[in-house]
Coordinates of C-alpha atoms and ligand atoms in Angstrom, one line a residue:
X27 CA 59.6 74.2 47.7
X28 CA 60.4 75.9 44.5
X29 CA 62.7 78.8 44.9
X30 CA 62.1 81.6 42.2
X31 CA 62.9 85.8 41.3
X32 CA 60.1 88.2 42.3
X33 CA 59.9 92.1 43.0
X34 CA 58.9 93.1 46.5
X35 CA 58.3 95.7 48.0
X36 CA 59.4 95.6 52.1
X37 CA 57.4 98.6 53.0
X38 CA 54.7 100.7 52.3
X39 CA 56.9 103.3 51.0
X40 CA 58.7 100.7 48.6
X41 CA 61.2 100.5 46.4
X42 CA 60.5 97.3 45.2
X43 CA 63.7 94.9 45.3
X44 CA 64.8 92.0 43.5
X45 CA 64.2 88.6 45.8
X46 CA 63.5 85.0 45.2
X47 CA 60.1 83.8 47.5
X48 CA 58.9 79.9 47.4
X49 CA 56.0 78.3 45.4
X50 CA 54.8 74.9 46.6
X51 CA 56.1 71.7 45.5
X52 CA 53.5 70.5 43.1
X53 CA 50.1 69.3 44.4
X54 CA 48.3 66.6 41.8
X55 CA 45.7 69.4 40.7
X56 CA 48.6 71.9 40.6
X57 CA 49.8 74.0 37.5
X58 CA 53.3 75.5 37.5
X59 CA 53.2 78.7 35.3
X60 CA 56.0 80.4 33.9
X61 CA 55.4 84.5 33.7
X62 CA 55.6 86.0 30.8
X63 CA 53.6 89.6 31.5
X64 CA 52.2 90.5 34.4
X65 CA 49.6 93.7 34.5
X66 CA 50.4 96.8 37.2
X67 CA 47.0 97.0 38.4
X68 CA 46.0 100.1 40.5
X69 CA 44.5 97.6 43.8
X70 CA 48.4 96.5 43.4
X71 CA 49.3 100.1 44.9
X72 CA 45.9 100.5 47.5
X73 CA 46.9 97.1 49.0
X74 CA 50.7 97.7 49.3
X75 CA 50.3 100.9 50.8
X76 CA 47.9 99.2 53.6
X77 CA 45.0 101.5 52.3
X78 CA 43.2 98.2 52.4
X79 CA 44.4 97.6 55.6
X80 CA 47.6 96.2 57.1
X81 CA 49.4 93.6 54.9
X82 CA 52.6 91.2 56.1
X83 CA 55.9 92.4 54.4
X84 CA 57.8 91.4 51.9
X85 CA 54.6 91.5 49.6
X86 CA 54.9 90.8 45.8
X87 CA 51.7 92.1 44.1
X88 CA 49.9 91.3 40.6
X89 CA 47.4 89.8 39.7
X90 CA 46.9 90.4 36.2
X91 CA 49.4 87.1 35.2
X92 CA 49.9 85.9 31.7
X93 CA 52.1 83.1 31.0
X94 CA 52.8 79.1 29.6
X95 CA 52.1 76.4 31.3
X96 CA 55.9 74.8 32.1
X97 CA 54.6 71.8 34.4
X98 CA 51.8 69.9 35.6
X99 CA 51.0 67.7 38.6
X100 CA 49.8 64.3 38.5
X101 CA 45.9 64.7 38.2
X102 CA 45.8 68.0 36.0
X103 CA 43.2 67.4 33.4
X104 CA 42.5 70.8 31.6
X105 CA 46.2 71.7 31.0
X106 CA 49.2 70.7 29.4
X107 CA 52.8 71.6 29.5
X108 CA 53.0 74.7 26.5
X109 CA 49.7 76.2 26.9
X110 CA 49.0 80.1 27.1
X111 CA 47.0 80.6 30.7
X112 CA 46.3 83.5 32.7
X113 CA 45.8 83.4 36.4
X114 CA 43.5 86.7 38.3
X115 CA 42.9 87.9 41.4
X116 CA 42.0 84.7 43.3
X117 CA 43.6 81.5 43.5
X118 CA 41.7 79.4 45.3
X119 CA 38.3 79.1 46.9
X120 CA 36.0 76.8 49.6
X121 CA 34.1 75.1 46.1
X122 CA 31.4 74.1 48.3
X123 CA 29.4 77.2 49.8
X124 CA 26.4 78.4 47.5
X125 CA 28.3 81.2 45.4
X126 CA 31.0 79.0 44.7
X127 CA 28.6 76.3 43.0
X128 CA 27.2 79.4 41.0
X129 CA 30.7 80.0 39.6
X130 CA 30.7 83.3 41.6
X131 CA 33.9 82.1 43.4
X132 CA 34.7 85.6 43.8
X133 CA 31.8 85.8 46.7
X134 CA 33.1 82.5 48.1
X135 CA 31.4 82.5 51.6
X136 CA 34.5 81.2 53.1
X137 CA 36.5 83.6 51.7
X138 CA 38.2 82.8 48.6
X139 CA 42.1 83.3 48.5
X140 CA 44.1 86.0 46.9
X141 CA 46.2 86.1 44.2
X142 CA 48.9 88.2 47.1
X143 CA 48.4 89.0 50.5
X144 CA 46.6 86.5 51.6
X145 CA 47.3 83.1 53.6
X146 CA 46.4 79.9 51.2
X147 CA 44.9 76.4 52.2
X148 CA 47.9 75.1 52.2
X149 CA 49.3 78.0 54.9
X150 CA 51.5 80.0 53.4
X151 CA 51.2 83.6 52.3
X152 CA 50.6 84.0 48.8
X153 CA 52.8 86.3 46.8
X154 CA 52.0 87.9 42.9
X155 CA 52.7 88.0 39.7
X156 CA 55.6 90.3 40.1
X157 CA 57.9 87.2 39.9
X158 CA 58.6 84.4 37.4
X159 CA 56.9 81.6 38.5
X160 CA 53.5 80.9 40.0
X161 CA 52.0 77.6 41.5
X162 CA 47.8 77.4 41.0
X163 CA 45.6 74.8 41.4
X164 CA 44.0 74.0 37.7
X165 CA 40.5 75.1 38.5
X166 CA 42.0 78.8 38.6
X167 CA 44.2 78.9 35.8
X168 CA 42.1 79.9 32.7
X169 CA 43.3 79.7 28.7
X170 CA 44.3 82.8 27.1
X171 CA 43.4 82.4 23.2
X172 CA 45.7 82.5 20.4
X173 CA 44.3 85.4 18.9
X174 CA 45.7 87.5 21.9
X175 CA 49.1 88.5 22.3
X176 CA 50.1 87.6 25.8
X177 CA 51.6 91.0 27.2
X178 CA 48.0 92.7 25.8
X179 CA 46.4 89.6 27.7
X180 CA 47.6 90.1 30.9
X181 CA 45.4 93.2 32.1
X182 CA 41.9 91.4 30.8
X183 CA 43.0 88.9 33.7
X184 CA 42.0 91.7 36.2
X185 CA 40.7 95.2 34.6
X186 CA 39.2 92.9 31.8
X187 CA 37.3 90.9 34.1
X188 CA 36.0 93.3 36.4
X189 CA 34.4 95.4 33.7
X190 CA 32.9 92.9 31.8
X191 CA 31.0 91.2 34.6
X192 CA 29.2 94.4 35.6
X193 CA 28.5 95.4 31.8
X194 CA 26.6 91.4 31.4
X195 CA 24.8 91.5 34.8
X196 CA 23.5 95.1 34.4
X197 CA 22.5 94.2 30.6
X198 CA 24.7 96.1 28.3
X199 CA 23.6 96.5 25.0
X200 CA 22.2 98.3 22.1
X201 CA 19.8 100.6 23.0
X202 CA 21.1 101.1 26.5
X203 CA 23.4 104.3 27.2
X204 CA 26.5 103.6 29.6
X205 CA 28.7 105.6 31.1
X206 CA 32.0 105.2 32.1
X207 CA 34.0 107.4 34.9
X208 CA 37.4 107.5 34.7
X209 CA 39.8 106.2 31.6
X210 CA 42.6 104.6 33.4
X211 CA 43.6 100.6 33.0
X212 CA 39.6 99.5 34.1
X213 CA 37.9 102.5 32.3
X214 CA 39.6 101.6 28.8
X215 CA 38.4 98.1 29.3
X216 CA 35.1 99.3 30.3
X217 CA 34.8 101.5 27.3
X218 CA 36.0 99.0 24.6
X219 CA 33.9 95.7 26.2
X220 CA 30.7 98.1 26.8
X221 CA 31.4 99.2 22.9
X222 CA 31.7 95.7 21.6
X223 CA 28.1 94.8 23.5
X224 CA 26.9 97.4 21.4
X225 CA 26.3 100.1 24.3
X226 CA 26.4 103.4 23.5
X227 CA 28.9 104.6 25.4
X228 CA 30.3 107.7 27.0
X229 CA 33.5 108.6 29.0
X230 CA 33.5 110.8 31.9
X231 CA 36.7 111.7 32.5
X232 CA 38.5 114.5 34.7
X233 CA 39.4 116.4 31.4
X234 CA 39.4 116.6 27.4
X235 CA 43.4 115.4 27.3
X236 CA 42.4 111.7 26.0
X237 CA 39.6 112.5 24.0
X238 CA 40.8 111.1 21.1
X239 CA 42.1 107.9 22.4
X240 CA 38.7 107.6 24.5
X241 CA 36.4 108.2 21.1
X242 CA 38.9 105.6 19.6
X243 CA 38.8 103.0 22.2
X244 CA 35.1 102.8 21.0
X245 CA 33.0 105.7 23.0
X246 CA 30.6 107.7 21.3
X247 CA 31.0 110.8 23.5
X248 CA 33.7 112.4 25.8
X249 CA 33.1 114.9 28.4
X250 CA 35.3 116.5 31.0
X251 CA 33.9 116.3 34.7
X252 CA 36.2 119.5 35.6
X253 CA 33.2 121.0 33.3
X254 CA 29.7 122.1 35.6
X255 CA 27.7 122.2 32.0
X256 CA 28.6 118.4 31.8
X257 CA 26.2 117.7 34.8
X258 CA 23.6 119.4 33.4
X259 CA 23.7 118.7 30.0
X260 CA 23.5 115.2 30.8
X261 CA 21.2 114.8 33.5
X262 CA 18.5 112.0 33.8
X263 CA 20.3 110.4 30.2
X264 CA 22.4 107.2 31.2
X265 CA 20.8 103.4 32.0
X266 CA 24.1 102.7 33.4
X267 CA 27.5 103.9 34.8
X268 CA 30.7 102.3 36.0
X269 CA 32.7 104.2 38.4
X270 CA 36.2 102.5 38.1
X271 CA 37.8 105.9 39.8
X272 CA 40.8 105.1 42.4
X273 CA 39.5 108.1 44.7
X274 CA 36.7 109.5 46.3
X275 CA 34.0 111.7 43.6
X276 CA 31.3 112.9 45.0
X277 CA 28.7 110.4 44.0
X278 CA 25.1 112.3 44.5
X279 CA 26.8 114.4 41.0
X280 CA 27.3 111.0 39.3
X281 CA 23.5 109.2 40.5
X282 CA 21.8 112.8 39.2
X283 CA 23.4 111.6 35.2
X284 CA 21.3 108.3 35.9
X285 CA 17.5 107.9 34.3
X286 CA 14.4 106.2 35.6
X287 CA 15.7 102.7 37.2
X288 CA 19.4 103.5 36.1
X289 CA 22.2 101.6 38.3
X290 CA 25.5 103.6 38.7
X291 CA 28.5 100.7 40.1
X292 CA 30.7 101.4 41.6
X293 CA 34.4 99.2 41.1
X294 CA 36.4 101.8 42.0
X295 CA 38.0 101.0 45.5
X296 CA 39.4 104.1 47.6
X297 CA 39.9 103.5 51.1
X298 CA 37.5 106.4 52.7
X299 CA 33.9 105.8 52.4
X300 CA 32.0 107.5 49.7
X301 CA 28.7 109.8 51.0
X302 CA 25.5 109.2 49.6
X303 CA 22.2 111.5 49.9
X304 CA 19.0 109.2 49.9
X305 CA 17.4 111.7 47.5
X306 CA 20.1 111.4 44.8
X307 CA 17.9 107.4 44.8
X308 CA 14.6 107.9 45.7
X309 CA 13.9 110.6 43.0
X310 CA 14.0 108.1 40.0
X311 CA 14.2 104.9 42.0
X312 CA 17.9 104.7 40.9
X313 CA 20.5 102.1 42.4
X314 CA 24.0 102.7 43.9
X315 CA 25.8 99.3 43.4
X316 CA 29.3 97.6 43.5
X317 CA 30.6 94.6 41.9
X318 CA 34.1 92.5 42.6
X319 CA 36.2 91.1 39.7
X320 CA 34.7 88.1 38.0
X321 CA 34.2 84.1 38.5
X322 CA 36.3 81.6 36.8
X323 CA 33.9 80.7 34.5
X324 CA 33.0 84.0 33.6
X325 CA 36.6 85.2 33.4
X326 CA 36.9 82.6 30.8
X327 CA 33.6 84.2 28.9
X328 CA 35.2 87.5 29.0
X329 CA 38.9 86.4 27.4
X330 CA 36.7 84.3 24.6
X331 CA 34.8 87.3 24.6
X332 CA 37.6 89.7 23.8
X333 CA 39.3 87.5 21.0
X334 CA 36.0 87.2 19.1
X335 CA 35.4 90.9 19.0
X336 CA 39.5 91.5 18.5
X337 CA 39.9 93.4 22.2
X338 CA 43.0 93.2 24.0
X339 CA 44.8 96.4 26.8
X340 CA 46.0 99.3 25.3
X341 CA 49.8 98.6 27.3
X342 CA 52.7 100.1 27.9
X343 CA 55.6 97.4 28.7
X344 CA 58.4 98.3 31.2
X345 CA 61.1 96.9 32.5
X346 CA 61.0 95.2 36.0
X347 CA 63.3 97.7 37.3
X348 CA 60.5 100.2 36.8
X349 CA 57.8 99.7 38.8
X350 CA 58.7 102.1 41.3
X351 CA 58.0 104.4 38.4
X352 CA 55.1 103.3 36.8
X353 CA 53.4 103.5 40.5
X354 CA 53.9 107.0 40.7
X355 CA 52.6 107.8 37.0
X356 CA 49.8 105.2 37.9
X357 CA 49.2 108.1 41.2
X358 CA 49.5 110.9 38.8
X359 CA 46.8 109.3 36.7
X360 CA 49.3 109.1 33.7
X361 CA 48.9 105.8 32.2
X362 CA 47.9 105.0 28.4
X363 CA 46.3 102.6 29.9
X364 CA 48.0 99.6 31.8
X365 CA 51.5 99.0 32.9
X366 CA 52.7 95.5 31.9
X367 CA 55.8 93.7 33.4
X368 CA 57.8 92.4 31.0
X369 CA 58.8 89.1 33.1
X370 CA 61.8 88.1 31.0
X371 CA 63.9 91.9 32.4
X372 CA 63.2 90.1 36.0
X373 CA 66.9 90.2 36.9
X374 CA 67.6 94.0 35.3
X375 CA 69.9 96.2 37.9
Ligands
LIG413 P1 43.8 103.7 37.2 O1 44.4 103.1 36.0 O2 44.6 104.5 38.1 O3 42.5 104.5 36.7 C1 41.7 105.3 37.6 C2 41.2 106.5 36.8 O4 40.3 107.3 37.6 C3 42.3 107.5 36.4 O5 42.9 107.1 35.2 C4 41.5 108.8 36.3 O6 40.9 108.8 35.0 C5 40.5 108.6 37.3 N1 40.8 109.3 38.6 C6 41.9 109.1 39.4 N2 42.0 110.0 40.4 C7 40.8 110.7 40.3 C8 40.3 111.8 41.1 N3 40.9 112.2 42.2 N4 39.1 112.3 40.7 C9 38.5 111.9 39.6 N5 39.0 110.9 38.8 C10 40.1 110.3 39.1 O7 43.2 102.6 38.2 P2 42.6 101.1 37.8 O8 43.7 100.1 37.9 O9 41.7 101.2 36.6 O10 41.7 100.9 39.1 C11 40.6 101.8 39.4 C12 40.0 101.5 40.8 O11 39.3 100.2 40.7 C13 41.0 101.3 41.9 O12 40.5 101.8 43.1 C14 41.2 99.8 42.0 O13 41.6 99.3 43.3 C15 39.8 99.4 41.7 N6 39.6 98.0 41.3 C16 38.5 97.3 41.7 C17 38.2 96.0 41.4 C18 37.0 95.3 41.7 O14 36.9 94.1 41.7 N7 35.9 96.1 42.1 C19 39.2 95.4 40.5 C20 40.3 96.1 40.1 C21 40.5 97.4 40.5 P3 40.7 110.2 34.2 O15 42.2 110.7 34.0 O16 40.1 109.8 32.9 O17 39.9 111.1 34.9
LIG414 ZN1 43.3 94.5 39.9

């Protein structure tokens, strides 16, 4: 086993604490990635707080993991020591079951394995990106390009990934009109991936405050959703709209902004169920939808995706002895737009 430093938290309450946890010896397919970033992702908070359900404590979240390459197992063919790699939200998956041959590893019918929280082929409970080191099997590890600076990187690994997969399946484009609720860490991805498809794009967010940042992220429009005229003045006008917000909205408002054969998604995740009335679909044979994270391969699409049309997070960096904080401005929706871990402060009292 490899001993290394991580932040934990013991409890659902927190704080986090400094600890060392243990990565496997190296397997012949295995990578051994040194942190450099890793991405405060708001699932992060919904899983350690057992809004997910109950999780086994001491847990050490992230999933949004950009680092080098400082080791390789015997039989690792798409890696060498050096590289610039990024690992998501899985780690593993059954490779045999239909989805998985699709690429759509995310859907694994076995259940593919979580970055944290979650017990690995191998039997032991994996543990996050909140720590120095990580141990991944190659076929989960993909490249970051050069023409993104790692700490920038790190969110695409998560909130890149699970916007861009949506915005492709559901067609983004020019001539289609999407809408995007909520301009937190997945909402500002949303907003500058749906942009660079060539969308025309509009934020829906609780209030005017980040107007500005929102038309310059790449959105055409910005309305507040604290505003009744909003729902009526756009009624009937959007083809589609991601719902990346952290807590229940009521949804039958958001489906009545949808036109004929329009498909609101939601990738938001609260814990409570949302309510929907039938009618809200029937009227214009509208869809009510959801979509998890992304596959490897298509993970790698997205980061190729993102240097060719210059996109990276808009981040703020902290400290590691300031997650505790960064949580609670995460809560208070107070983030411009994604927390990043700066790896190297690990060991900060
Ligand atoms: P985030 O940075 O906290 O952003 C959420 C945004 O939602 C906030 O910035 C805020 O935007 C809006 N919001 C928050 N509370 C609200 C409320 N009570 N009413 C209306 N709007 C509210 O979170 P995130 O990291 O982007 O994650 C968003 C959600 O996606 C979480 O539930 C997370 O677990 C989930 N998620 C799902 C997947 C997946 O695979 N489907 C992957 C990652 C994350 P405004 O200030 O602009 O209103
Ligand atoms: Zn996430």
């Amino acid at each position: 086993m490899i001993k290394v430093n991580a932040r934990a938290t013991f409890s659902q309450e927190g704080p986090f604490k400094l600890t060392t946890i243990e990565r496997r010896n190296l397997q012949p397919h295995d990578v051994l990635i040194e942190i450099k970033y890793a991405g405060i992702c708001h699932s992060d908070i919904h899983t350690a707080r057992g809004e997910w359900g109950p999780v086994k404590y001491p847990l050490v979240p992230g999933h949004e993991i950009a680092g080098i390459v400082s080791q390789v197992g015997s039989e690792v063919t798409k890696y060498s020591v050096g590289d610039r790699v990024g690992v998501g939200c899985l780690v593993d998956s059954c490779g045999e079951c239909s989805n998985c041959q699709k690429g759509e590893e995310q859907y694994c019918l076995g259940g593919s394995t979580a970055t944290y929280g979650a017990i690995d082929r191998y039997g032991q409970y994996t543990q996050g990106g909140y720590s120095t080191h990580i141990v991944v099997t190659e076929d989960f590890v993909v490249r970051i390009p050069d023409a993104i600076p790692l700490d920038a990187a790190a969110p695409l690994l998560c909130a890149g990934i699970t916007t861009y997969s949506p915005l492709r399946h559901w067609g983004a484009a020019p001539g289609k009109k999407v809408a995007v609720v909520g301009l937190g860490g997945l909402g500002h991805m949303a907003v500058k991936i749906a942009h660079a498809m060539g969308a025309e794009v509009t934020v829906l967010s609780q209030s005017l405050k980040k107007k500005e940042d929102g038309l310059q992220l790449g959105a055409d429009h910005y309305y507040a959703t604290s505003d009744p005229e909003t729902f009526k003045q756009l009624a009937g006008s959007f083809d589609l709209i991601i719902n990346t917000v952290s807590a229940q909205i009521n949804i039958d408002a958001y489906l009545s902004l949808l036109a004929l054969d329009g498909t609101l998604v939601n990738v938001g995740a609260p814990a409570d169920p949302l309510a929907v009335n039938v009618f809200s679909l029937i009227g214009h044979r509208r869809s009510f939808a959801g979509s998890m994270i992304g596959g490897i391969r298509e993970t790698q699409e997205m980061l190729d995706f993102c240097a060719e049309h210059n996109i990276a997070s808009e981040i703020e960096v902290i400290s590691a002895d300031r997650i505790d904080e960064a949580w609670e401005r995460v809560l208070a929706s107070d983030v411009r737009y994604r927390f990043v871990i700066d790896i190297s402060t690990m060991g900060n009292e």
